Amino acid sequence: MPTESPAPVPAPVLAPEIEAATDVINGVRAAWAGLHPELDTAPIDVIGRILRASALVTRAGDEFLARYGLTRGEFDILAALRRQPEPQSPGSLRTVALATGPATTKRLRSLEARMLVDRSPNPADGRGALISLSASGTALIDEVFPALLAVERELLTGIPSGVRPGLVDGLRALLASLESHPEAPTTD
Amino acid sequence: MPTESPAPVPAPVLAPEIEAATDVINGVRAAWAGLHPELDTAPIDVIGRILRASALVTRAGDEFLARYGLTRGEFDILAALRRQPEPQSPGSLRTVALATGPATTKRLRSLEARMLVDRSPNPADGRGALISLSASGTALIDEVFPALLAVERELLTGIPSGVRPGLVDGLRALLASLESHPEAPTTD
DNA sequence: GTACAGTAGTTCACGAGTAAACTACTTTCG
DNA sequence: CGAAAGTAGTTTACTCGTGAACTACTGTAC
């Protein structure tokens, strides 16, 4: 049985006459409030929405990237390589892509097989490798990235311009906090 | 080569003296601005952060749920059943959990095998089934859900209280917009 | 210099989700 | 009524990612 801090009512927030947009999460919180009124479900306001929005955005992005034969994970690697001109180690790519070691190995293998990236031994470390974008890899990411941005821009058109700065500031604060946590990316 | 609308500078937004928290996404946008100054990378401010925050939050949540032998997908189904007292069809669970048909089938099979849910034929429709929470399923979700909320609450402690309302309003507007789109959940 | 702990990266076995095809029932309509 | 179209759900084959174990090299300490 649940026992938590007393819950503030999950009520709307904006001006009286202006009907604030409502989403499924409002309904979810209301349902739990009916079942367990003493439960503070406020974290859902942020985390439930982030997970759901992420699922929808991921779906649209994956569908788009599939037209280029790329997964989101592969795209992340190409983009990371493009942003930093110097060849990078698999480990560094693993970190920026927020991936596990084996996932990085698979992505690199797939990109290498298509000649989108090149692998060379790391002269300074016999265990390591250095990955660099090939010419065709550079061409691909320079084509895909702006097109993906256009898709993403379209997904955001429904946000009223007034709330967007607050959304961005809030997300930046959240992400800065999550990233600073001791939570290591993952296993190798 | 990229060609897009002229880009507003990816600059900080808050008060001058107050140092706004910074995250990896600021660096990502700055790197692209150096490479392709004409590219409007503003969508990353929202979508990049949502995807990254989602990955970190998902990691923490999955790790926690694993202690109870649950995946996030299974948890979503138990929670959906708990919120609505009436038995629900697999299709309705599929929709609220934002899942595909086969994923729902697998999750239900796994929950059934553990006697956490019961399946009965739908008397009103010979094709369909009705899923309901068993007593042990109810007990499990009533134990897990408040504990998961506590984990999530902890993840959010780093957000300054001043920005949180704007974050929630922005996320609600985004999610309401994404959900209203014709984008169907997926295949069956 | 040689042992030993640590790091980089990969391989292996497996788990969750997907798309496409399929079964079985229901609804519509000529 | 009976055929055709639609809907509910599952099965199959496959993909991407994971945790655990492993290889191979590096760096530190004695």
CSV table of C-alpha atoms (C1' of nucleotides) in Angstrom, one decimal:
chain,number,residue,atom,x,y,z
A,1,MET,CA,0.0,0.0,0.0
A,2,PRO,CA,1.2,3.5,-0.9
A,3,THR,CA,2.3,5.9,1.7
A,4,GLU,CA,3.8,9.2,0.6
A,5,SER,CA,3.7,12.9,1.2
A,6,PRO,CA,0.4,14.7,0.9
A,7,ALA,CA,-0.3,15.6,-2.8
A,8,PRO,CA,-0.9,19.0,-4.1
A,9,VAL,CA,-3.9,18.9,-6.4
A,10,PRO,CA,-2.8,18.2,-10.0
A,11,ALA,CA,-4.5,21.4,-11.2
A,12,PRO,CA,-4.1,23.5,-14.3
A,13,VAL,CA,-1.7,26.4,-14.1
A,14,LEU,CA,-2.4,29.2,-16.5
A,15,ALA,CA,-4.8,32.1,-16.8
A,16,PRO,CA,-8.5,31.5,-16.0
A,17,GLU,CA,-10.1,32.2,-19.4
A,18,ILE,CA,-7.3,30.8,-21.5
A,19,GLU,CA,-8.0,27.1,-21.7
A,20,ALA,CA,-4.7,25.4,-21.2
A,21,ALA,CA,-4.0,22.5,-23.5
A,22,THR,CA,-4.5,19.2,-21.9
A,23,ASP,CA,-2.7,15.9,-22.5
A,24,VAL,CA,-3.0,12.3,-21.4
A,25,ILE,CA,-0.8,12.9,-18.4
A,26,ASN,CA,-3.4,15.1,-16.8
A,27,GLY,CA,-5.7,12.2,-17.0
A,28,VAL,CA,-3.2,9.8,-15.6
A,29,ARG,CA,-2.5,11.9,-12.5
A,30,ALA,CA,-6.3,12.5,-12.0
A,31,ALA,CA,-6.8,8.7,-12.1
A,32,TRP,CA,-4.1,8.0,-9.5
A,33,ALA,CA,-5.4,10.9,-7.3
A,34,GLY,CA,-8.8,9.1,-7.2
A,35,LEU,CA,-7.2,5.8,-6.3
A,36,HIS,CA,-4.5,7.0,-3.8
A,37,PRO,CA,-5.2,10.6,-2.9
A,38,GLU,CA,-2.3,10.7,-0.4
A,39,LEU,CA,0.2,9.9,-3.1
A,40,ASP,CA,2.3,12.7,-4.5
A,41,THR,CA,2.4,12.0,-8.2
A,42,ALA,CA,3.9,15.3,-9.2
A,43,PRO,CA,7.1,13.7,-10.7
A,44,ILE,CA,4.8,12.4,-13.5
A,45,ASP,CA,4.2,15.9,-14.6
A,46,VAL,CA,7.8,16.0,-15.8
A,47,ILE,CA,9.0,12.4,-16.2
A,48,GLY,CA,5.8,10.9,-17.6
A,49,ARG,CA,5.7,13.7,-20.2
A,50,ILE,CA,9.4,13.4,-21.1
A,51,LEU,CA,9.1,9.6,-21.6
A,52,ARG,CA,6.0,9.9,-23.7
A,53,ALA,CA,7.2,12.8,-25.8
A,54,SER,CA,10.5,11.0,-26.3
A,55,ALA,CA,8.6,7.9,-27.5
A,56,LEU,CA,6.7,10.0,-30.1
A,57,VAL,CA,9.7,12.0,-31.2
A,58,THR,CA,11.8,8.9,-31.4
A,59,ARG,CA,9.2,7.2,-33.6
A,60,ALA,CA,9.2,10.1,-36.1
A,61,GLY,CA,12.9,10.4,-36.1
A,62,ASP,CA,13.6,6.7,-36.6
A,63,GLU,CA,11.1,6.5,-39.4
A,64,PHE,CA,12.9,9.4,-41.1
A,65,LEU,CA,16.4,8.1,-40.6
A,66,ALA,CA,15.4,4.6,-41.9
A,67,ARG,CA,15.0,6.2,-45.3
A,68,TYR,CA,18.8,6.7,-45.2
A,69,GLY,CA,19.4,3.3,-43.8
A,70,LEU,CA,20.5,4.7,-40.5
A,71,THR,CA,19.4,4.0,-36.9
A,72,ARG,CA,19.3,6.7,-34.4
A,73,GLY,CA,22.4,5.2,-32.8
A,74,GLU,CA,24.3,5.3,-36.0
A,75,PHE,CA,23.2,8.8,-36.7
A,76,ASP,CA,24.4,9.9,-33.3
A,77,ILE,CA,27.9,8.5,-34.0
A,78,LEU,CA,28.1,10.2,-37.4
A,79,ALA,CA,27.0,13.5,-35.9
A,80,ALA,CA,29.5,13.2,-33.1
A,81,LEU,CA,32.3,12.6,-35.5
A,82,ARG,CA,31.2,15.5,-37.7
A,83,ARG,CA,31.1,18.0,-34.8
A,84,GLN,CA,34.6,17.2,-33.7
A,85,PRO,CA,37.0,17.2,-36.6
A,86,GLU,CA,39.7,15.0,-34.9
A,87,PRO,CA,39.4,11.2,-35.1
A,88,GLN,CA,37.8,9.9,-31.9
A,89,SER,CA,38.1,6.8,-29.9
A,90,PRO,CA,35.2,4.3,-29.7
A,91,GLY,CA,35.1,5.0,-26.0
A,92,SER,CA,34.7,8.7,-26.5
A,93,LEU,CA,31.9,8.1,-29.0
A,94,ARG,CA,30.3,5.7,-26.6
A,95,THR,CA,30.2,8.5,-24.0
A,96,VAL,CA,28.7,11.2,-26.1
A,97,ALA,CA,26.2,8.9,-27.6
A,98,LEU,CA,25.1,7.7,-24.2
A,99,ALA,CA,25.6,4.2,-25.3
A,100,THR,CA,27.0,1.0,-23.9
A,101,GLY,CA,30.3,-0.5,-25.1
A,102,PRO,CA,28.8,-3.4,-27.1
A,103,ALA,CA,26.2,-1.1,-28.8
A,104,THR,CA,29.1,1.2,-29.9
A,105,THR,CA,31.0,-1.7,-31.3
A,106,LYS,CA,28.0,-2.8,-33.3
A,107,ARG,CA,27.2,0.6,-34.6
A,108,LEU,CA,30.8,1.2,-35.7
A,109,ARG,CA,30.9,-2.2,-37.4
A,110,SER,CA,27.8,-1.3,-39.4
A,111,LEU,CA,29.2,2.1,-40.3
A,112,GLU,CA,32.5,0.7,-41.3
A,113,ALA,CA,30.9,-2.0,-43.5
A,114,ARG,CA,29.3,0.9,-45.4
A,115,MET,CA,32.6,2.8,-45.6
A,116,LEU,CA,31.0,5.7,-43.8
A,117,VAL,CA,33.7,5.8,-41.2
A,118,ASP,CA,37.4,4.7,-41.2
A,119,ARG,CA,39.1,2.9,-38.4
A,120,SER,CA,42.8,3.1,-37.7
A,121,PRO,CA,44.9,1.9,-34.7
A,122,ASN,CA,45.6,4.5,-32.1
A,123,PRO,CA,49.4,5.2,-32.3
A,124,ALA,CA,49.4,6.4,-28.7
A,125,ASP,CA,47.6,3.3,-27.3
A,126,GLY,CA,47.9,-0.2,-28.6
A,127,ARG,CA,44.5,-1.2,-27.2
A,128,GLY,CA,42.5,1.6,-28.7
A,129,ALA,CA,41.4,2.6,-32.2
A,130,LEU,CA,40.6,5.9,-33.8
A,131,ILE,CA,37.5,6.5,-35.8
A,132,SER,CA,37.1,9.2,-38.4
A,133,LEU,CA,34.4,10.2,-40.9
A,134,SER,CA,35.1,9.1,-44.5
A,135,ALA,CA,34.2,11.5,-47.3
A,136,SER,CA,31.0,9.7,-48.0
A,137,GLY,CA,30.2,9.7,-44.3
A,138,THR,CA,30.7,13.4,-44.1
A,139,ALA,CA,28.5,13.9,-47.2
A,140,LEU,CA,25.8,11.7,-45.7
A,141,ILE,CA,25.6,13.4,-42.3
A,142,ASP,CA,25.6,16.8,-44.0
A,143,GLU,CA,22.6,15.7,-46.0
A,144,VAL,CA,20.7,13.9,-43.3
A,145,PHE,CA,21.2,16.3,-40.4
A,146,PRO,CA,19.5,19.4,-41.9
A,147,ALA,CA,16.7,17.2,-43.1
A,148,LEU,CA,16.2,15.7,-39.7
A,149,LEU,CA,16.2,19.2,-38.2
A,150,ALA,CA,13.4,20.1,-40.6
A,151,VAL,CA,11.4,17.0,-39.4
A,152,GLU,CA,12.0,18.0,-35.8
A,153,ARG,CA,11.1,21.6,-36.4
A,154,GLU,CA,7.8,20.5,-37.8
A,155,LEU,CA,7.1,18.4,-34.6
A,156,LEU,CA,7.5,21.5,-32.5
A,157,THR,CA,5.2,23.8,-34.4
A,158,GLY,CA,2.3,23.0,-32.0
A,159,ILE,CA,4.1,24.6,-29.1
A,160,PRO,CA,2.8,28.2,-28.4
A,161,SER,CA,5.8,30.5,-28.7
A,162,GLY,CA,5.1,31.9,-25.3
A,163,VAL,CA,5.8,28.7,-23.4
A,164,ARG,CA,8.8,27.6,-25.4
A,165,PRO,CA,11.6,29.6,-23.6
A,166,GLY,CA,10.4,28.3,-20.3
A,167,LEU,CA,10.4,24.8,-21.7
A,168,VAL,CA,14.0,25.1,-23.0
A,169,ASP,CA,15.2,26.6,-19.7
A,170,GLY,CA,13.6,23.9,-17.7
A,171,LEU,CA,15.0,21.1,-19.9
A,172,ARG,CA,18.4,22.6,-19.7
A,173,ALA,CA,18.3,22.7,-16.0
A,174,LEU,CA,17.0,19.2,-15.8
A,175,LEU,CA,19.6,17.8,-18.2
A,176,ALA,CA,22.4,19.7,-16.5
A,177,SER,CA,21.3,18.1,-13.2
A,178,LEU,CA,20.9,14.6,-14.6
A,179,GLU,CA,24.3,14.7,-16.3
A,180,SER,CA,26.1,15.9,-13.2
A,181,HIS,CA,24.8,13.0,-11.2
A,182,PRO,CA,27.3,10.2,-10.3
A,183,GLU,CA,25.1,7.9,-12.5
A,184,ALA,CA,27.8,6.5,-14.9
A,185,PRO,CA,26.7,6.1,-18.5
A,186,THR,CA,26.9,2.3,-18.2
A,187,THR,CA,28.9,-0.9,-18.4
A,188,ASP,CA,31.6,-1.5,-20.9
B,1,MET,CA,25.6,20.6,-48.1
B,2,PRO,CA,23.2,22.1,-45.7
B,3,THR,CA,21.0,25.1,-46.6
B,4,GLU,CA,18.4,26.3,-44.1
B,5,SER,CA,17.0,29.4,-42.6
B,6,PRO,CA,19.4,31.8,-40.9
B,7,ALA,CA,20.0,30.8,-37.3
B,8,PRO,CA,19.4,32.9,-34.2
B,9,VAL,CA,22.4,32.7,-32.0
B,10,PRO,CA,22.2,29.8,-29.5
B,11,ALA,CA,22.6,32.2,-26.6
B,12,PRO,CA,21.7,31.9,-22.9
B,13,VAL,CA,18.4,33.2,-21.8
B,14,LEU,CA,18.3,34.2,-18.2
B,15,ALA,CA,19.4,37.1,-16.0
B,16,PRO,CA,22.9,38.5,-16.7
B,17,GLU,CA,24.6,37.9,-13.3
B,18,ILE,CA,22.8,34.6,-12.7
B,19,GLU,CA,24.9,31.9,-14.3
B,20,ALA,CA,22.5,29.7,-16.1
B,21,ALA,CA,23.3,26.0,-15.8
B,22,THR,CA,24.8,24.6,-18.9
B,23,ASP,CA,24.5,21.1,-20.4
B,24,VAL,CA,25.9,19.1,-23.3
B,25,ILE,CA,23.3,20.4,-25.7
B,26,ASN,CA,24.7,23.9,-25.5
B,27,GLY,CA,28.0,22.5,-26.7
B,28,VAL,CA,26.4,20.5,-29.4
B,29,ARG,CA,24.6,23.5,-30.8
B,30,ALA,CA,27.8,25.6,-30.6
B,31,ALA,CA,29.8,23.0,-32.5
B,32,TRP,CA,27.2,22.9,-35.3
B,33,ALA,CA,27.1,26.7,-35.4
B,34,GLY,CA,30.8,26.6,-36.0
B,35,LEU,CA,30.5,24.1,-38.9
B,36,HIS,CA,27.3,25.4,-40.5
B,37,PRO,CA,26.5,28.8,-39.3
B,38,GLU,CA,23.5,29.1,-41.6
B,39,LEU,CA,21.8,26.1,-40.1
B,40,ASP,CA,19.0,26.7,-37.6
B,41,THR,CA,19.6,24.1,-35.0
B,42,ALA,CA,17.0,25.4,-32.5
B,43,PRO,CA,14.9,22.2,-32.5
B,44,ILE,CA,17.8,20.5,-30.7
B,45,ASP,CA,17.1,22.8,-27.7
B,46,VAL,CA,13.9,20.9,-27.2
B,47,ILE,CA,14.3,17.6,-28.9
B,48,GLY,CA,17.9,16.9,-28.2
B,49,ARG,CA,17.3,17.5,-24.5
B,50,ILE,CA,14.2,15.4,-24.4
B,51,LEU,CA,15.9,12.5,-26.0
B,52,ARG,CA,18.9,12.7,-23.7
B,53,ALA,CA,16.9,13.3,-20.6
B,54,SER,CA,14.7,10.4,-21.5
B,55,ALA,CA,17.7,8.1,-22.0
B,56,LEU,CA,19.0,9.0,-18.5
B,57,VAL,CA,15.6,8.8,-16.8
B,58,THR,CA,14.8,5.5,-18.6
B,59,ARG,CA,18.1,4.0,-17.4
B,60,ALA,CA,17.3,4.9,-13.8
B,61,GLY,CA,13.8,3.6,-14.0
B,62,ASP,CA,14.6,0.4,-15.7
B,63,GLU,CA,17.3,-0.4,-13.2
B,64,PHE,CA,14.8,0.2,-10.4
B,65,LEU,CA,12.0,-1.8,-12.0
B,66,ALA,CA,14.3,-4.7,-12.7
B,67,ARG,CA,14.5,-5.3,-8.9
B,68,TYR,CA,10.9,-6.3,-9.1
B,69,GLY,CA,11.4,-8.3,-12.3
B,70,LEU,CA,9.5,-5.8,-14.4
B,71,THR,CA,10.3,-4.1,-17.6
B,72,ARG,CA,9.1,-0.6,-18.2
B,73,GLY,CA,6.6,-2.0,-20.7
B,74,GLU,CA,5.2,-4.4,-18.2
B,75,PHE,CA,5.0,-1.7,-15.6
B,76,ASP,CA,3.0,0.5,-18.0
B,77,ILE,CA,0.5,-2.2,-18.5
B,78,LEU,CA,0.0,-2.9,-14.8
B,79,ALA,CA,-0.3,0.8,-14.1
B,80,ALA,CA,-2.9,1.2,-16.9
B,81,LEU,CA,-4.9,-1.7,-15.5
B,82,ARG,CA,-4.7,-0.2,-12.0
B,83,ARG,CA,-5.9,3.2,-13.1
B,84,GLN,CA,-9.0,1.9,-14.8
B,85,PRO,CA,-10.9,-0.6,-12.7
B,86,GLU,CA,-12.7,-2.3,-15.5
B,87,PRO,CA,-11.0,-5.1,-17.5
B,88,GLN,CA,-9.4,-3.8,-20.6
B,89,SER,CA,-8.8,-5.2,-24.0
B,90,PRO,CA,-5.2,-5.8,-25.3
B,91,GLY,CA,-5.8,-3.2,-27.9
B,92,SER,CA,-6.7,-0.5,-25.4
B,93,LEU,CA,-3.7,-1.3,-23.3
B,94,ARG,CA,-1.6,-1.2,-26.5
B,95,THR,CA,-2.8,2.4,-27.1
B,96,VAL,CA,-2.3,3.8,-23.7
B,97,ALA,CA,1.1,2.1,-23.4
B,98,LEU,CA,2.1,3.6,-26.8
B,99,ALA,CA,3.2,0.1,-27.8
B,100,THR,CA,2.9,-2.1,-30.9
B,101,GLY,CA,0.6,-5.1,-31.1
B,102,PRO,CA,3.3,-7.7,-30.8
B,103,ALA,CA,5.0,-5.9,-27.9
B,104,THR,CA,1.7,-5.9,-26.0
B,105,THR,CA,1.2,-9.6,-26.7
B,106,LYS,CA,4.6,-10.4,-25.2
B,107,ARG,CA,4.1,-8.2,-22.2
B,108,LEU,CA,0.7,-9.8,-21.5
B,109,ARG,CA,2.1,-13.3,-21.9
B,110,SER,CA,4.8,-12.5,-19.4
B,111,LEU,CA,2.5,-11.0,-16.9
B,112,GLU,CA,0.0,-13.8,-17.3
B,113,ALA,CA,2.7,-16.4,-16.7
B,114,ARG,CA,3.4,-14.7,-13.4
B,115,MET,CA,-0.3,-14.6,-12.5
B,116,LEU,CA,-0.2,-10.8,-12.3
B,117,VAL,CA,-3.0,-10.4,-14.7
B,118,ASP,CA,-6.0,-12.6,-15.8
B,119,ARG,CA,-7.3,-13.1,-19.3
B,120,SER,CA,-10.8,-13.9,-20.2
B,121,PRO,CA,-12.6,-14.0,-23.5
B,122,ASN,CA,-14.6,-10.8,-24.4
B,123,PRO,CA,-18.2,-11.9,-24.3
B,124,ALA,CA,-19.1,-9.0,-26.6
B,125,ASP,CA,-16.5,-9.8,-29.2
B,126,GLY,CA,-15.3,-13.3,-30.1
B,127,ARG,CA,-11.9,-12.0,-31.4
B,128,GLY,CA,-11.0,-10.1,-28.4
B,129,ALA,CA,-9.9,-10.7,-24.8
B,130,LEU,CA,-10.3,-8.8,-21.6
B,131,ILE,CA,-7.4,-8.4,-19.2
B,132,SER,CA,-7.7,-7.6,-15.6
B,133,LEU,CA,-5.3,-7.2,-12.7
B,134,SER,CA,-5.1,-10.2,-10.3
B,135,ALA,CA,-4.9,-9.6,-6.6
B,136,SER,CA,-1.2,-10.1,-6.6
B,137,GLY,CA,-0.8,-7.8,-9.6
B,138,THR,CA,-2.7,-5.1,-7.7
B,139,ALA,CA,-0.5,-5.6,-4.7
B,140,LEU,CA,2.6,-5.4,-6.9
B,141,ILE,CA,1.7,-2.2,-8.7
B,142,ASP,CA,0.6,-0.6,-5.4
B,143,GLU,CA,4.0,-1.4,-4.0
B,144,VAL,CA,6.1,-0.5,-7.0
B,145,PHE,CA,4.4,2.6,-8.2
B,146,PRO,CA,5.0,4.8,-5.1
B,147,ALA,CA,8.6,3.5,-4.9
B,148,LEU,CA,9.2,4.4,-8.5
B,149,LEU,CA,7.7,7.8,-7.9
B,150,ALA,CA,10.3,8.3,-5.1
B,151,VAL,CA,13.1,7.4,-7.5
B,152,GLU,CA,11.8,9.9,-10.0
B,153,ARG,CA,11.3,12.6,-7.4
B,154,GLU,CA,14.9,12.2,-6.5
B,155,LEU,CA,15.9,12.6,-10.2
B,156,LEU,CA,14.1,16.0,-10.3
B,157,THR,CA,15.6,17.5,-7.2
B,158,GLY,CA,18.2,19.3,-9.2
B,159,ILE,CA,15.7,21.5,-11.0
B,160,PRO,CA,15.4,25.0,-9.4
B,161,SER,CA,11.9,25.4,-8.3
B,162,GLY,CA,11.5,28.6,-10.3
B,163,VAL,CA,11.9,26.9,-13.7
B,164,ARG,CA,9.8,23.9,-13.0
B,165,PRO,CA,6.3,25.3,-13.7
B,166,GLY,CA,7.5,26.6,-17.0
B,167,LEU,CA,9.0,23.2,-17.8
B,168,VAL,CA,5.7,21.5,-17.0
B,169,ASP,CA,3.6,23.9,-19.0
B,170,GLY,CA,5.9,23.6,-21.9
B,171,LEU,CA,6.0,19.8,-21.8
B,172,ARG,CA,2.2,19.7,-21.5
B,173,ALA,CA,1.8,21.9,-24.6
B,174,LEU,CA,4.4,19.8,-26.5
B,175,LEU,CA,2.8,16.5,-25.6
B,176,ALA,CA,-0.7,17.7,-26.3
B,177,SER,CA,0.5,18.8,-29.7
B,178,LEU,CA,2.3,15.6,-30.5
B,179,GLU,CA,-0.6,13.5,-29.4
B,180,SER,CA,-3.1,15.4,-31.5
B,181,HIS,CA,-1.1,14.7,-34.6
B,182,PRO,CA,-2.3,12.2,-37.2
B,183,GLU,CA,0.8,10.1,-36.4
B,184,ALA,CA,-0.9,6.8,-35.5
B,185,PRO,CA,0.7,4.9,-32.6
B,186,THR,CA,1.9,2.1,-34.9
B,187,THR,CA,1.2,-1.1,-36.7
B,188,ASP,CA,-0.8,-4.0,-35.2
C,1,DG,C1',62.0,-5.7,-15.2
C,2,DT,C1',58.2,-8.3,-13.8
C,3,DA,C1',53.9,-8.8,-11.5
C,4,DC,C1',49.3,-6.7,-11.0
C,5,DA,C1',45.6,-3.7,-11.2
C,6,DG,C1',43.3,-0.9,-14.5
C,7,DT,C1',41.5,0.5,-19.1
C,8,DA,C1',39.9,-0.2,-24.2
C,9,DG,C1',37.4,-2.7,-26.8
C,10,DT,C1',35.2,-6.9,-28.3
C,11,DT,C1',32.6,-11.4,-28.2
C,12,DC,C1',28.7,-14.2,-26.6
C,13,DA,C1',24.2,-15.4,-25.1
C,14,DC,C1',20.1,-13.4,-24.5
C,15,DG,C1',15.9,-10.1,-24.1
C,16,DA,C1',12.6,-6.7,-25.6
C,17,DG,C1',10.6,-4.6,-29.6
C,18,DT,C1',9.4,-4.5,-34.6
C,19,DA,C1',7.3,-5.3,-39.4
C,20,DA,C1',5.0,-8.4,-42.1
C,21,DA,C1',2.2,-12.0,-42.5
C,22,DC,C1',-1.5,-14.7,-40.7
C,23,DT,C1',-5.9,-16.4,-38.1
C,24,DA,C1',-10.3,-15.7,-36.6
C,25,DC,C1',-14.0,-13.2,-35.8
C,26,DT,C1',-17.3,-9.1,-37.0
C,27,DT,C1',-19.5,-5.7,-39.7
C,28,DT,C1',-21.3,-3.9,-43.9
C,29,DC,C1',-23.8,-4.1,-47.9
C,30,DG,C1',-25.6,-5.8,-52.3
D,1,DC,C1',-28.3,-14.5,-46.5
D,2,DG,C1',-23.5,-14.5,-48.2
D,3,DA,C1',-19.4,-12.3,-49.9
D,4,DA,C1',-16.1,-8.7,-49.1
D,5,DA,C1',-13.9,-5.6,-46.2
D,6,DG,C1',-12.4,-4.5,-41.7
D,7,DT,C1',-10.8,-5.3,-36.9
D,8,DA,C1',-8.4,-7.9,-32.8
D,9,DG,C1',-4.9,-10.3,-31.7
D,10,DT,C1',-1.1,-13.4,-32.5
D,11,DT,C1',2.9,-15.8,-34.8
D,12,DT,C1',7.3,-15.6,-37.1
D,13,DA,C1',11.8,-13.9,-38.4
D,14,DC,C1',14.6,-10.4,-37.4
D,15,DT,C1',17.1,-6.1,-35.3
D,16,DC,C1',19.1,-3.4,-31.9
D,17,DG,C1',20.8,-3.2,-27.5
D,18,DT,C1',22.3,-5.3,-23.0
D,19,DG,C1',25.2,-7.7,-19.1
D,20,DA,C1',28.7,-10.7,-18.3
D,21,DA,C1',32.8,-12.6,-19.6
D,22,DC,C1',36.9,-12.2,-22.1
D,23,DT,C1',41.3,-10.4,-24.8
D,24,DA,C1',44.9,-7.4,-25.1
D,25,DC,C1',47.3,-3.7,-24.0
D,26,DT,C1',48.9,0.1,-20.4
D,27,DG,C1',50.6,2.0,-16.3
D,28,DT,C1',52.1,1.6,-11.6
D,29,DA,C1',54.7,-0.6,-7.8
D,30,DC,C1',57.9,-3.2,-5.9
